[in-house]
Coordinates of C-alpha atoms in Angstrom, one line a residue:
M160 CA 5.8 -24.1 25.6
T161 CA 3.6 -25.9 25.7
R162 CA 0.9 -22.4 25.8
A163 CA 2.9 -22.0 22.0
V164 CA 1.9 -25.0 21.1
L165 CA -1.1 -25.6 22.2
A166 CA -1.8 -21.7 20.0
L167 CA 0.1 -22.9 17.3
G168 CA -2.7 -26.1 17.0
V169 CA -5.7 -24.2 17.7
V170 CA -4.0 -21.5 14.2
L171 CA -3.9 -24.1 12.1
L172 CA -7.1 -26.6 12.9
L173 CA -8.6 -22.9 12.3
L174 CA -7.0 -22.5 9.1
A175 CA -7.2 -26.1 8.2
T176 CA -11.3 -26.5 8.5
T177 CA -12.1 -23.1 7.6
G178 CA -11.3 -23.4 3.4
W179 CA -7.2 -21.5 4.1
T180 CA -6.1 -23.7 1.6
A181 CA -3.4 -23.7 -0.5
V182 CA -1.9 -25.8 -4.0
R183 CA 2.3 -26.3 -3.4
Q184 CA 4.2 -25.0 -6.0
R185 CA 7.0 -26.6 -7.2
P186 CA 9.9 -24.2 -7.5
S187 CA 10.0 -23.6 -11.4
P188 CA 13.2 -22.5 -13.4
G189 CA 13.4 -18.5 -14.5
P190 CA 16.2 -16.5 -14.9
P191 CA 18.9 -16.6 -12.3
R192 CA 18.8 -12.8 -10.4
E193 CA 22.5 -13.7 -8.8
A194 CA 23.0 -13.8 -13.2
A195 CA 22.2 -11.0 -13.4
L196 CA 23.1 -9.3 -10.6
V197 CA 26.9 -9.8 -12.0
A198 CA 26.2 -9.2 -15.2
W199 CA 24.9 -5.7 -14.0
E200 CA 27.8 -5.1 -11.4
R201 CA 30.6 -5.5 -14.5
E202 CA 28.9 -2.7 -16.6
R203 CA 30.2 0.8 -16.6
F204 CA 28.8 4.0 -17.0
D205 CA 31.2 7.0 -18.5
G206 CA 34.2 4.6 -16.7
R207 CA 31.7 4.7 -13.5
P208 CA 29.3 1.4 -11.2
L209 CA 26.1 1.1 -12.3
P210 CA 23.8 2.1 -9.0
D211 CA 24.1 -0.6 -7.1
P212 CA 20.3 -2.7 -6.8
A213 CA 19.9 -3.5 -3.4
G214 CA 21.3 -0.2 -1.2
A215 CA 21.6 2.5 -3.5
P216 CA 18.8 5.1 -2.7
P217 CA 15.5 5.5 -4.7
R218 CA 16.6 9.4 -5.5
A219 CA 20.4 8.5 -6.9
V220 CA 18.5 5.5 -9.2
A221 CA 16.7 8.4 -10.3
A222 CA 19.4 11.4 -10.8
F223 CA 21.3 8.1 -12.3
F224 CA 18.7 7.5 -14.7
A225 CA 17.9 10.7 -15.8
R226 CA 21.5 12.1 -16.3
L227 CA 21.4 8.7 -19.1
G228 CA 19.1 10.0 -20.8
Q229 CA 15.9 8.1 -22.2
D230 CA 17.7 6.2 -25.5
R231 CA 21.1 4.8 -22.7
A232 CA 18.4 3.6 -20.7
E233 CA 16.1 1.9 -22.7
R234 CA 19.2 -0.4 -24.3
L235 CA 20.6 -0.2 -20.4
A236 CA 17.3 -1.8 -19.7
A237 CA 17.3 -4.4 -22.5
R238 CA 20.9 -5.9 -21.1
H239 CA 19.3 -6.1 -18.4
P240 CA 15.6 -6.3 -18.1
L241 CA 16.0 -8.8 -14.7
V242 CA 17.2 -5.6 -12.7
V243 CA 15.7 -3.0 -14.4
G244 CA 12.0 -4.1 -13.9
N245 CA 13.1 -4.8 -10.5
L246 CA 15.3 -1.4 -9.3
N247 CA 13.6 1.0 -7.2
G248 CA 13.9 4.7 -8.2
A249 CA 13.8 3.8 -11.5
P250 CA 11.3 5.5 -14.3
A251 CA 8.0 4.0 -13.5
A252 CA 7.9 3.5 -17.9
L253 CA 11.0 1.9 -18.1
R254 CA 10.5 -0.9 -15.2
Y255 CA 8.2 -1.8 -17.5
R256 CA 9.4 -2.1 -20.4
A257 CA 12.3 -4.0 -18.7
N258 CA 10.4 -7.1 -17.4
R259 CA 7.5 -7.1 -21.0
I260 CA 11.4 -7.9 -21.8
S261 CA 11.2 -10.1 -18.7
L262 CA 8.6 -11.8 -18.9
S263 CA 9.0 -12.7 -22.8
R264 CA 11.7 -14.4 -21.8
A265 CA 10.1 -16.5 -19.3
L266 CA 7.6 -17.2 -21.6
A267 CA 9.4 -18.4 -24.1
A268 CA 11.4 -20.4 -21.1
E269 CA 8.1 -22.0 -19.7
R270 CA 6.4 -23.2 -23.1
G271 CA 9.8 -25.0 -24.3
R272 CA 9.3 -27.2 -21.1
V273 CA 5.9 -28.1 -21.5
D274 CA 6.4 -30.6 -24.0
D275 CA 9.0 -32.2 -21.9
P276 CA 9.1 -35.8 -21.4
R277 CA 11.0 -35.7 -18.1
L278 CA 8.0 -33.4 -16.5
T279 CA 5.4 -35.2 -14.6
A280 CA 1.4 -34.8 -15.2
D281 CA 2.0 -32.4 -12.5
G282 CA 4.7 -30.7 -14.0
R283 CA 3.1 -30.4 -17.2
H284 CA 0.3 -29.4 -15.9
E285 CA 2.6 -26.4 -13.4
A286 CA 4.6 -25.5 -16.4
L287 CA 0.8 -24.7 -18.6
R288 CA -0.2 -22.8 -15.4
R289 CA 3.2 -20.4 -15.7
V290 CA 2.7 -19.8 -19.4
H291 CA -1.2 -18.5 -19.4
R292 CA 0.0 -16.5 -16.4
F293 CA 3.1 -14.8 -18.4
T294 CA 1.1 -14.6 -21.6
S295 CA -1.8 -13.1 -19.7
L296 CA 1.1 -9.9 -18.2
L297 CA 2.3 -9.6 -21.4
R298 CA -1.0 -7.9 -22.3
P299 CA -0.5 -4.7 -23.8
D300 CA -2.8 -2.8 -21.1
R301 CA -0.9 -4.1 -18.5
Q302 CA 2.1 -2.5 -16.8
V303 CA 4.7 -5.2 -14.5
L304 CA 6.5 -3.0 -11.9
A305 CA 8.3 -5.8 -10.8
F306 CA 8.6 -9.6 -11.8
D307 CA 10.9 -13.0 -10.7
P308 CA 9.6 -15.8 -11.6
A309 CA 12.1 -18.2 -9.6
G310 CA 10.8 -19.8 -8.1
T311 CA 6.6 -19.8 -7.3
G312 CA 7.6 -16.1 -8.4
R313 CA 6.3 -12.8 -7.7
T314 CA 5.5 -9.2 -9.6
A315 CA 3.3 -6.5 -9.2
E316 CA 0.7 -4.5 -11.6
V317 CA 0.3 -1.0 -11.7
L318 CA -3.6 0.4 -12.6
G319 CA -3.6 4.0 -13.3
D320 CA -0.8 7.1 -14.1
L321 CA 1.8 5.9 -11.7
E322 CA 4.4 9.1 -12.3
R323 CA 1.5 11.2 -12.1
A324 CA -1.1 10.4 -9.3
E325 CA -2.3 12.4 -6.5
R326 CA -3.3 9.7 -4.5
I327 CA -1.6 5.8 -4.7
S328 CA -3.3 3.3 -3.5
V329 CA -1.2 -0.3 -2.6
I330 CA -2.8 -3.6 -1.8
V331 CA -0.5 -6.2 0.3
P332 CA -2.1 -9.6 -0.2
G333 CA -1.6 -12.4 1.8
V334 CA -0.7 -16.0 2.1
D335 CA -0.4 -18.4 -1.2
T336 CA 0.1 -15.4 -3.2
N337 CA 2.4 -16.0 -5.7
L338 CA 2.6 -15.7 -9.6
L339 CA 0.5 -18.6 -10.3
T340 CA -2.3 -17.1 -7.3
F341 CA -1.9 -13.1 -9.2
Q342 CA -5.1 -12.9 -11.0
K343 CA -8.4 -16.0 -10.6
T344 CA -11.0 -16.7 -12.4
H345 CA -13.1 -18.1 -9.9
N346 CA -13.2 -15.9 -6.5
R347 CA -11.4 -13.6 -9.3
Y348 CA -11.4 -10.4 -5.9
G349 CA -9.9 -12.7 -3.4
A350 CA -7.0 -12.9 -5.8
P351 CA -4.3 -10.0 -6.2
A352 CA -4.9 -8.8 -9.8
G353 CA -8.8 -9.1 -9.1
M354 CA -8.8 -7.0 -6.7
A355 CA -6.7 -4.1 -7.7
H356 CA -9.1 -4.0 -10.9
A357 CA -11.9 -4.0 -8.0
L358 CA -10.3 -1.2 -5.2
F359 CA -9.2 1.4 -8.8
E360 CA -12.6 1.2 -10.0
A361 CA -14.6 2.5 -7.2
E362 CA -12.3 4.5 -6.6
R363 CA -12.7 6.4 -10.3
R364 CA -16.6 6.2 -8.7
T365 CA -15.6 8.5 -5.7
A366 CA -14.0 10.5 -7.3
P367 CA -14.3 11.4 -11.1
G368 CA -11.3 12.4 -12.6
A369 CA -9.2 12.3 -10.0
R370 CA -5.5 11.5 -10.7
I371 CA -5.5 7.5 -9.1
A372 CA -3.2 4.7 -9.6
V373 CA -3.6 1.1 -7.8
I374 CA -1.1 -1.3 -7.1
A375 CA -1.1 -4.7 -6.6
W376 CA 1.6 -5.4 -4.7
A377 CA 2.9 -9.7 -4.3
D378 CA 6.2 -8.8 -4.7
Y379 CA 7.5 -10.0 -1.5
T380 CA 7.6 -14.6 -1.1
A381 CA 4.2 -15.2 1.3
P382 CA 3.7 -18.6 3.6
A383 CA 2.8 -21.0 0.7
A384 CA 0.6 -22.9 3.1
V385 CA -1.4 -23.8 6.0
N386 CA 2.3 -24.6 7.7
V387 CA 4.5 -22.7 10.9
D388 CA 5.6 -19.9 8.4
A389 CA 1.2 -18.4 8.1
A390 CA 1.5 -18.6 12.3
T391 CA 5.3 -16.9 12.6
G392 CA 6.1 -13.4 11.6
R393 CA 9.3 -14.8 9.6
L394 CA 7.9 -14.0 5.9
A395 CA 6.2 -11.0 7.6
A396 CA 9.2 -9.4 8.5
H397 CA 10.8 -10.3 4.6
G398 CA 8.5 -8.9 3.1
A399 CA 8.1 -5.7 5.0
E400 CA 12.0 -4.6 4.1
R401 CA 10.4 -4.8 0.1
L402 CA 7.3 -2.8 1.5
V403 CA 9.3 0.4 2.8
A404 CA 11.5 0.1 -0.1
L405 CA 8.9 -0.3 -2.7
A406 CA 6.4 3.1 -0.9
A407 CA 10.1 5.0 -0.2
A408 CA 10.7 5.3 -4.3
L409 CA 6.9 6.1 -5.3
P410 CA 7.3 8.8 -8.0
G411 CA 5.9 12.0 -7.5
H412 CA 4.3 13.4 -4.1
A413 CA 0.8 11.9 -3.7
R414 CA -0.5 10.2 -0.5
V415 CA -0.2 6.6 -0.3
A416 CA -2.7 4.3 1.6
L417 CA -1.6 0.9 1.9
F418 CA -4.7 -2.1 2.0
C419 CA -3.6 -5.4 4.0
H420 CA -5.1 -8.1 3.7
S421 CA -5.3 -11.7 6.3
Y422 CA -1.1 -12.2 5.9
G423 CA -0.3 -9.2 4.4
S424 CA -1.6 -7.3 7.5
V425 CA 1.0 -9.1 9.8
L426 CA 3.6 -7.9 7.3
C427 CA 1.8 -4.5 7.4
G428 CA 2.1 -3.9 10.6
I429 CA 5.8 -4.4 11.2
A430 CA 6.4 -2.7 8.7
A431 CA 4.5 0.7 10.0
P432 CA 7.0 2.1 11.8
R433 CA 9.5 3.0 8.6
L434 CA 6.6 3.6 6.3
P435 CA 7.7 7.1 4.9
G436 CA 5.4 10.5 6.0
R437 CA 3.3 10.2 2.5
V438 CA 2.0 7.3 3.8
T439 CA -1.4 8.8 5.5
D440 CA -3.7 5.6 6.2
L441 CA -3.5 2.4 6.6
A442 CA -5.5 0.1 6.8
V443 CA -6.6 -3.6 7.3
A444 CA -9.3 -6.4 6.5
G445 CA -9.6 -10.1 8.0
S446 CA -5.5 -9.3 9.6
P447 CA -5.0 -12.4 12.4
G448 CA -2.7 -9.6 13.9
M449 CA -0.8 -7.3 13.0
R450 CA 1.9 -8.0 16.5
A451 CA 1.6 -5.1 18.0
E452 CA -1.1 -4.8 21.0
R453 CA -2.8 -1.6 19.7
A454 CA -2.7 1.1 17.0
A455 CA -0.5 3.0 19.0
D456 CA 2.5 1.1 19.2
L457 CA 3.0 0.5 15.2
G458 CA 5.2 3.1 15.6
T459 CA 3.5 5.4 12.4
P460 CA 1.3 8.8 12.2
A461 CA -0.5 7.0 9.4
R462 CA -4.8 6.8 10.2
V463 CA -4.9 3.3 11.5
W464 CA -8.5 0.9 9.7
A465 CA -9.5 -2.2 10.3
M466 CA -12.2 -3.8 9.1
R467 CA -13.8 -7.3 9.5
D468 CA -17.0 -9.4 8.2
P469 CA -19.0 -11.2 10.9
D470 CA -18.9 -14.3 8.8
D471 CA -15.1 -14.8 8.4
W472 CA -13.1 -16.9 10.1
I473 CA -10.2 -15.3 10.8
G474 CA -12.2 -13.8 13.9
D475 CA -12.1 -17.5 15.4
V476 CA -8.2 -17.3 14.8
P477 CA -6.5 -17.1 18.8
H478 CA -5.1 -13.0 18.3
L479 CA -2.3 -14.0 20.8
E480 CA 1.5 -13.9 20.4
V481 CA 3.1 -16.9 22.5
G482 CA 7.5 -17.4 22.1
G483 CA 6.7 -16.0 18.5
I484 CA 3.7 -17.7 17.4
G485 CA 0.8 -16.0 16.7
H486 CA -0.3 -12.0 15.6
G487 CA -0.9 -10.5 18.4
A488 CA -4.7 -8.3 19.0
D489 CA -7.3 -8.2 16.9
P490 CA -6.8 -4.9 14.9
A491 CA -10.7 -5.5 14.5
E492 CA -11.4 -4.8 18.3
P493 CA -12.1 -1.4 20.0
E494 CA -9.5 -2.0 22.0
F495 CA -6.6 -2.6 20.0
G496 CA -7.4 1.9 19.4
A497 CA -7.7 1.7 15.2
R498 CA -11.0 3.1 13.3
I499 CA -13.0 0.6 12.9
L500 CA -14.8 0.3 9.4
S501 CA -18.2 -1.3 8.5
A502 CA -17.5 -4.7 5.9
A503 CA -20.8 -5.6 5.3
G504 CA -21.5 -8.0 1.7
A505 CA -17.5 -8.9 2.0
A506 CA -18.9 -12.5 3.1
G507 CA -16.1 -13.8 4.8
H508 CA -12.5 -13.4 4.7
S509 CA -11.7 -13.3 1.0
G510 CA -15.2 -10.7 -0.2
Y511 CA -13.5 -7.5 1.4
F512 CA -13.4 -6.3 -2.4
E513 CA -16.1 -7.7 -4.2
P514 CA -17.9 -5.1 -6.2
G515 CA -21.1 -4.0 -4.3
T516 CA -19.9 -4.1 -1.3
E517 CA -19.8 -1.9 1.7
S518 CA -16.4 -3.5 2.2
L519 CA -15.5 -1.9 -1.0
G520 CA -17.4 1.5 -0.8
N521 CA -14.9 2.1 2.2
L522 CA -10.7 1.0 0.8
A523 CA -11.8 3.4 -2.0
A524 CA -13.2 6.3 0.2
I525 CA -10.1 5.9 2.3
G526 CA -8.5 5.4 -1.0
V527 CA -9.1 8.9 -2.5
G528 CA -8.9 10.7 0.7
A529 CA -13.2 10.5 1.0
Y530 CA -13.5 10.2 4.1
E531 CA -16.8 12.0 5.2
R532 CA -18.3 9.3 3.0
L533 CA -16.4 6.4 5.0
V534 CA -19.6 4.0 7.0
C535 CA -17.9 3.0 10.6
A536 CA -19.0 -0.3 12.1
H537 CA -20.5 1.4 14.8
A538 CA -23.4 3.6 15.3
D539 CA -21.6 5.8 16.9
R540 CA -19.1 7.2 13.9
A541 CA -16.4 7.5 15.3
C542 CA -14.0 6.2 12.6
H543 CA -15.0 9.9 11.4
D544 CA -13.1 11.5 14.9
G545 CA -10.5 14.6 14.2
I546 CA -9.8 13.6 10.3
F547 CA -12.8 16.3 8.8
D548 CA -9.7 18.4 8.0
A549 CA -7.5 16.4 6.4
E550 CA -7.7 17.0 2.3
G551 CA -9.2 15.1 0.0
V552 CA -8.4 14.6 -4.0

């Protein structure tokens, strides 16, 4: 127990002194998901219940909407946008449409809060930020795959044509991920939306004309600040369930690569044994650990990649696990057994997706299957071993 307490103290001290800070978000009202689910359960189609949002396999959901037809599907989405917009197996375009309805309703509700005289100054500031975020997500060019405004909020956004993609990249971010931090003006490429835009453009440059899609996946409850949640796997375990469900529900037969940053790599490590076979690559950047001592212990046939910038403070965090505290071995160390990539130019913990960096170039090469373009962290090119026969886009 003494070692566990000491480890936690060291972790929190290092995080607090290296810039991993967060603004705590007060839960804000939004369309109640519980009420939406009750209304969904009462609905009938040809006298039969609608698919169970919590338990229906994505294939069964997809078959249901195929039988429903476009007109009736759109009417159903208009009546139950919060359910359809987050329903794995529903057509992507229908989810985008449903989430625009939910976003519009959330925006109207938040605008009503801005002038509420009962709000404190901080509360009004947060309401204004939510208004700006919802307004931005409602732009015509944005494709919102998941949206829930309750609490600090969850969302996911798609770049590209998800239904026709041959390669799909999923970005799994870390601590302090929520609706308000989904995109940023300062440190743009340290936020999920900016990461996705940078990766999407880099992949298009790497494989011009390829059919690709990138998902900025902030559809889980991340640790909100430097606290015990950041040093344990509790929230990662819940997020892993959602990530596995997403991966199983992606349309078509595209190959999938996961790009897991910081605490997101903990989530990816927990999800790894249950990921579908179409997930061919799992890459972590700035990882505090993956809840495994070796890459082989992850229980996945996917290639496991790791990178860490020399200036990333995560390298100073104790890579251990004692009594549930800490996340285990460092994936960027050779002993872990991952393929170690260069992160040149990343300049710290949040710079791995910065345009022009070797780290982003490597991530894009993985995303499109251009493995011959990868730059290993070491001169021996060991990260290329055994993959030249892998098919790219």
